[in-house]
Structures are given as C-alpha cells and as structure tokens.
Amino acid sequence: MSRRRLPESFFSRDARDLAPDLIGRWLRRDEVILQITEVEAYLWPDDTACHACAGQTARNAAMFGPAGRAYVYLCYGLHNMLNVVSNAVGQGSAVLIRAARPIAGEAIVSARRGGRTGPVMLTGPGKVGAALDLDVSWSNHALFRAGGLELLRGDPACEVRTGPRIGIDYAAPKDRDAELRFTSMDTRWVSKPRKLGTSVIRIDRNKR
DNA sequence: ACAAGGATCCTCT
DNA sequence: GAGGATCCTTGTT
C-alpha cells in the first residue's frame, strides 16, 4: 500500500502546499528507499531565494516544466541537489529535498557516501543526492512513472514543523524569514535543528 | 573570454 | 564555530 507511486496530479499545485505533503513520503531508486524528513519550498513568482527568480536559463529549465519531474542542479561545483518540480508549466517553482532517512538499501547508501561507518545520516541536500547517486542528467525525470527514481506514498500520517529556509542569505529579508522549510518532528533526521520554528502541521493521509 | 559567487560538506579547533 | 574544497553557471566585456 505505502509502496504505491503517487500520481502526476499529486504534484500539480503550489510549492507551498506540496512541500509539507512530501514529508514522510518515500523516494525509491531500485533497492534504495529513503523517507523524506526535510524539505524547502521555492516559490513562483517573487521569491528572491528561488533559482527561477531571474528567469529561465539552461540550468533551471526543468523548474519551468510540468510538475512531478526532478530538477537536479550542481551546487558549489560538487553537490547534486534534488528538487521536485511543482506548479504549472511556465511557473519556475520546486521543492528541495534537504534530508532523508534510509528505509532500505543502507549498505548501498553507505557505499555511495564513501563507505563511511556508523549510522547513515542524510542530513543535508548534498548527502541525499549522493545517496541516490544523482547528477544533473536526472533533471526532467518523471517521479510518478515506474523505473529509475520514484516517489511513493510512504507514511500514512505525520507531524511537520515549519521554519525559515537555510543558506539563502543573498535573498530579500521577506524571503529569508518566510517559513518555507518543513521538517519531521524527530530532529535526529533534520539538518540544522537549532533554526526551527514553533508551528506544527498535522497531516492525516488516511482520510483522503 | 572572464570574473564572481553559490539552496554545501567535511575537517579541524 | 570557522574555513577550505571545488567547478559550474551566469552575466558582463
């Protein structure tokens, strides 16, 4: 039941609404399954933190395409960051996957992370990209189709905490402060837990 | 053709 | 908590 893929229609809404609904969902690539524990919404229009803010370019083109696809970009020349494209065609908006907890395939994830020992803590977007072995060629990949990288229904219910987004000091103050970061309640699986807000959203997916 | 800077991570202290 | 790694993307000349 929880391993069913989410349909294309699930993604076609504003990033602000889609983002909290991604917490507790599962990302699967072959043997590896990750439970999403932290995301950030990047909005359209008028979000100075969003890559699409300055318009469409070759790099961010996937954000302007149809929802439910991946947008993967290279950060600091070495980290591959996974986003889920939201909104309608022509609107450059997406949700960044910032952290996750391994559900299956831990040995594979550990190997992809350079064979580090100890618990596999995917607390940061670069780590998530490495765990799934992604690069920019995954942009435009449809997450609702079988094969490759898929988004599954995952957990039936969860609680989500909000907070300001991380690493966007270059953005306008109103965008820096906007509570567009969403995390699971278990801060063990969250990057930078000290910068969290106080409000909590309850999500029950059984009653849909 | 060039310069600047980045939605980060790791290794120190 | 601070700093270096590392290289692609972008806007400008």
GROMACS .gro file of C-alpha atoms (C1' of nucleotides) in nm:
model
  234
    1MET     CA    1   0.000   0.000   0.000
    2SER     CA    2   0.256   0.255   0.108
    3ARG     CA    3   0.488   0.148  -0.173
    4ARG     CA    4   0.248   0.268  -0.442
    5ARG     CA    5   0.363   0.561  -0.652
    6LEU     CA    6   0.194   0.898  -0.622
    7PRO     CA    7   0.009   1.010  -0.938
    8GLU     CA    8   0.113   1.301  -1.158
    9SER     CA    9  -0.183   1.506  -1.028
   10PHE     CA   10  -0.032   1.498  -0.676
   11PHE     CA   11   0.243   1.740  -0.779
   12SER     CA   12   0.039   1.997  -0.974
   13ARG     CA   13  -0.010   2.261  -0.703
   14ASP     CA   14   0.177   2.545  -0.537
   15ALA     CA   15   0.513   2.453  -0.384
   16ARG     CA   16   0.393   2.600  -0.052
   17ASP     CA   17   0.121   2.329  -0.038
   18LEU     CA   18   0.319   2.045  -0.191
   19ALA     CA   19   0.625   2.082   0.036
   20PRO     CA   20   0.473   1.972   0.372
   21ASP     CA   21   0.293   1.687   0.194
   22LEU     CA   22   0.631   1.546   0.089
   23ILE     CA   23   0.741   1.486   0.449
   24GLY     CA   24   0.715   1.116   0.531
   25ARG     CA   25   0.691   1.018   0.163
   26TRP     CA   26   0.941   0.769   0.026
   27LEU     CA   27   1.191   0.812  -0.255
   28ARG     CA   28   1.291   0.489  -0.423
   29ARG     CA   29   1.570   0.412  -0.666
   30ASP     CA   30   1.598   0.039  -0.721
   31GLU     CA   31   1.696  -0.122  -0.387
   32VAL     CA   32   1.734   0.209  -0.206
   33ILE     CA   33   1.436   0.366  -0.027
   34LEU     CA   34   1.461   0.697   0.161
   35GLN     CA   35   1.198   0.853   0.386
   36ILE     CA   36   1.186   1.231   0.329
   37THR     CA   37   1.241   1.418   0.657
   38GLU     CA   38   1.314   1.778   0.549
   39VAL     CA   39   1.217   1.995   0.250
   40GLU     CA   40   1.208   2.361   0.144
   41ALA     CA   41   0.963   2.533  -0.094
   42TYR     CA   42   1.092   2.773  -0.359
   43LEU     CA   43   0.804   2.977  -0.493
   44TRP     CA   44   0.684   3.145  -0.810
   45PRO     CA   45   0.679   3.435  -0.866
   46ASP     CA   46   0.851   3.691  -0.641
   47ASP     CA   47   1.076   3.460  -0.437
   48THR     CA   48   1.429   3.606  -0.446
   49ALA     CA   49   1.569   3.282  -0.299
   50CYS     CA   50   1.440   3.076  -0.592
   51HIS     CA   51   1.671   2.988  -0.881
   52ALA     CA   52   1.390   3.077  -1.121
   53CYS     CA   53   1.362   3.432  -0.984
   54ALA     CA   54   1.587   3.581  -1.254
   55GLY     CA   55   1.408   3.396  -1.531
   56GLN     CA   56   1.453   3.073  -1.724
   57THR     CA   57   1.805   2.954  -1.810
   58ALA     CA   58   1.952   2.628  -1.938
   59ARG     CA   59   2.029   2.522  -1.583
   60ASN     CA   60   1.687   2.581  -1.424
   61ALA     CA   61   1.467   2.494  -1.724
   62ALA     CA   62   1.322   2.184  -1.552
   63MET     CA   63   1.162   2.408  -1.287
   64PHE     CA   64   0.951   2.572  -1.559
   65GLY     CA   65   0.835   2.238  -1.699
   66PRO     CA   66   0.540   2.022  -1.586
   67ALA     CA   67   0.512   1.917  -1.219
   68GLY     CA   68   0.621   1.581  -1.084
   69ARG     CA   69   0.960   1.587  -1.253
   70ALA     CA   70   1.301   1.615  -1.091
   71TYR     CA   71   1.516   1.927  -1.102
   72VAL     CA   72   1.877   1.838  -1.014
   73TYR     CA   73   2.147   2.107  -1.007
   74LEU     CA   74   2.510   2.119  -0.906
   75CYS     CA   75   2.592   2.334  -0.603
   76TYR     CA   76   2.939   2.461  -0.510
   77GLY     CA   77   3.071   2.259  -0.800
   78LEU     CA   78   3.035   1.924  -0.623
   79HIS     CA   79   2.693   1.861  -0.462
   80ASN     CA   80   2.397   1.736  -0.667
   81MET     CA   81   2.071   1.871  -0.520
   82LEU     CA   82   1.734   1.703  -0.581
   83ASN     CA   83   1.419   1.913  -0.623
   84VAL     CA   84   1.061   1.807  -0.701
   85VAL     CA   85   0.903   2.037  -0.961
   86SER     CA   86   0.565   2.183  -0.861
   87ASN     CA   87   0.309   2.427  -1.005
   88ALA     CA   88   0.200   2.468  -1.368
   89VAL     CA   89   0.410   2.480  -1.685
   90GLY     CA   90   0.578   2.819  -1.717
   91GLN     CA   91   0.598   2.870  -1.340
   92GLY     CA   92   0.953   2.821  -1.209
   93SER     CA   93   0.887   2.657  -0.873
   94ALA     CA   94   1.004   2.345  -0.689
   95VAL     CA   95   1.063   2.175  -0.354
   96LEU     CA   96   1.421   2.099  -0.242
   97ILE     CA   97   1.474   1.764  -0.065
   98ARG     CA   98   1.707   1.858   0.223
   99ALA     CA   99   1.722   1.544   0.436
  100ALA     CA  100   1.609   1.181   0.446
  101ARG     CA  101   1.625   0.862   0.648
  102PRO     CA  102   1.720   0.530   0.484
  103ILE     CA  103   1.437   0.273   0.489
  104ALA     CA  104   1.610   0.012   0.272
  105GLY     CA  105   1.940  -0.035   0.094
  106GLU     CA  106   2.154   0.112   0.371
  107ALA     CA  107   2.464  -0.075   0.255
  108ILE     CA  108   2.434   0.076  -0.094
  109VAL     CA  109   2.381   0.423   0.050
  110SER     CA  110   2.681   0.383   0.278
  111ALA     CA  111   2.899   0.280  -0.015
  112ARG     CA  112   2.781   0.577  -0.224
  113ARG     CA  113   2.867   0.806   0.066
  114GLY     CA  114   3.227   0.692   0.056
  115GLY     CA  115   3.194   0.387   0.279
  116ARG     CA  116   3.151   0.590   0.598
  117THR     CA  117   3.090   0.381   0.907
  118GLY     CA  118   2.822   0.434   1.168
  119PRO     CA  119   2.456   0.535   1.115
  120VAL     CA  120   2.375   0.677   0.773
  121MET     CA  121   2.252   1.030   0.844
  122LEU     CA  122   2.136   1.201   0.527
  123THR     CA  123   2.104   1.542   0.695
  124GLY     CA  124   2.172   1.777   0.404
  125PRO     CA  125   2.070   1.802   0.039
  126GLY     CA  126   2.414   1.708  -0.094
  127LYS     CA  127   2.404   1.386   0.107
  128VAL     CA  128   2.060   1.295  -0.032
  129GLY     CA  129   2.185   1.343  -0.388
  130ALA     CA  130   2.487   1.126  -0.317
  131ALA     CA  131   2.277   0.852  -0.152
  132LEU     CA  132   2.061   0.827  -0.466
  133ASP     CA  133   2.363   0.862  -0.697
  134LEU     CA  134   2.205   1.153  -0.884
  135ASP     CA  135   2.356   1.410  -1.118
  136VAL     CA  136   2.216   1.687  -1.336
  137SER     CA  137   2.121   1.445  -1.613
  138TRP     CA  138   1.828   1.339  -1.387
  139SER     CA  139   1.655   1.673  -1.443
  140ASN     CA  140   1.313   1.628  -1.610
  141HIS     CA  141   1.289   1.265  -1.491
  142ALA     CA  142   0.921   1.184  -1.414
  143LEU     CA  143   0.888   1.073  -1.050
  144PHE     CA  144   0.537   0.926  -1.100
  145ARG     CA  145   0.646   0.669  -1.359
  146ALA     CA  146   0.785   0.325  -1.282
  147GLY     CA  147   1.160   0.280  -1.304
  148GLY     CA  148   1.455   0.499  -1.218
  149LEU     CA  149   1.365   0.738  -0.938
  150GLU     CA  150   1.011   0.717  -0.796
  151LEU     CA  151   0.809   0.894  -0.525
  152LEU     CA  152   0.599   0.654  -0.314
  153ARG     CA  153   0.304   0.722  -0.081
  154GLY     CA  154   0.508   0.626   0.225
  155ASP     CA  155   0.379   0.706   0.572
  156PRO     CA  156   0.001   0.732   0.633
  157ALA     CA  157   0.030   1.023   0.879
  158CYS     CA  158   0.288   1.260   1.020
  159GLU     CA  159   0.351   1.587   1.202
  160VAL     CA  160   0.550   1.863   1.035
  161ARG     CA  161   0.733   2.158   1.189
  162THR     CA  162   0.791   2.481   0.995
  163GLY     CA  163   1.087   2.720   0.993
  164PRO     CA  164   1.292   2.959   0.777
  165ARG     CA  165   1.498   2.823   0.489
  166ILE     CA  166   1.871   2.753   0.512
  167GLY     CA  167   2.163   2.907   0.323
  168ILE     CA  168   1.982   3.188   0.142
  169ASP     CA  169   2.147   3.497   0.292
  170TYR     CA  170   2.152   3.652  -0.054
  171ALA     CA  171   1.769   3.671  -0.066
  172ALA     CA  172   1.544   3.964   0.030
  173PRO     CA  173   1.458   3.980   0.404
  174LYS     CA  174   1.095   3.883   0.349
  175ASP     CA  175   1.209   3.568   0.169
  176ARG     CA  176   1.481   3.488   0.421
  177ASP     CA  177   1.229   3.494   0.703
  178ALA     CA  178   0.941   3.316   0.526
  179GLU     CA  179   0.856   2.985   0.695
  180LEU     CA  180   0.901   2.767   0.389
  181ARG     CA  181   1.113   2.494   0.547
  182PHE     CA  182   0.928   2.184   0.664
  183THR     CA  183   1.076   1.911   0.882
  184SER     CA  184   0.975   1.591   1.057
  185MET     CA  185   0.932   1.616   1.434
  186ASP     CA  186   1.225   1.384   1.501
  187THR     CA  187   1.513   1.633   1.483
  188ARG     CA  188   1.760   1.348   1.463
  189TRP     CA  189   1.691   1.338   1.089
  190VAL     CA  190   1.692   1.716   1.033
  191SER     CA  191   1.983   1.936   0.926
  192LYS     CA  192   2.047   2.238   1.150
  193PRO     CA  193   1.774   2.164   1.409
  194ARG     CA  194   1.850   2.485   1.600
  195LYS     CA  195   1.699   2.702   1.328
  196LEU     CA  196   1.348   2.559   1.351
  197GLY     CA  197   1.022   2.747   1.403
  198THR     CA  198   0.748   2.668   1.652
  199SER     CA  199   0.435   2.597   1.449
  200VAL     CA  200   0.331   2.239   1.375
  201ILE     CA  201   0.112   2.097   1.097
  202ARG     CA  202  -0.072   1.766   1.143
  203ILE     CA  203  -0.122   1.559   0.828
  204ASP     CA  204  -0.355   1.257   0.814
  205ARG     CA  205  -0.345   1.085   0.475
  206ASN     CA  206  -0.596   0.813   0.566
  207LYS     CA  207  -0.894   1.045   0.528
  208ARG     CA  208  -0.834   1.136   0.166
  209DA     C1'  209   3.668   3.517  -2.282
  210DC     C1'  210   3.650   3.641  -1.789
  211DA     C1'  211   3.529   3.703  -1.309
  212DA     C1'  212   3.229   3.618  -0.929
  213DG     C1'  213   2.979   3.356  -0.629
  214DG     C1'  214   2.691   2.963  -0.484
  215DA     C1'  215   1.967   2.631  -0.185
  216DT     C1'  216   2.702   2.253   0.093
  217DC     C1'  217   3.015   1.927   0.323
  218DC     C1'  218   3.399   1.794   0.581
  219DT     C1'  219   3.774   1.861   0.892
  220DC     C1'  220   3.965   2.066   1.203
  221DT     C1'  221   3.973   2.367   1.677
  222DG     C1'  222   3.228   2.769   1.505
  223DA     C1'  223   3.536   2.865   1.121
  224DG     C1'  224   3.749   2.789   0.686
  225DG     C1'  225   3.885   2.546   0.264
  226DA     C1'  226   3.744   2.243  -0.118
  227DT     C1'  227   3.592   2.268  -0.587
  228DC     C1'  228   3.389   2.379  -1.056
  229DC     C1'  229   2.982   2.500  -1.289
  230DT     C1'  230   2.652   2.872  -1.416
  231DT     C1'  231   2.570   3.320  -1.508
  232DG     C1'  232   2.613   3.791  -1.650
  233DT     C1'  233   2.921   4.105  -1.834
  234DT     C1'  234   3.306   4.277  -2.150
   0.00000   0.00000   0.00000
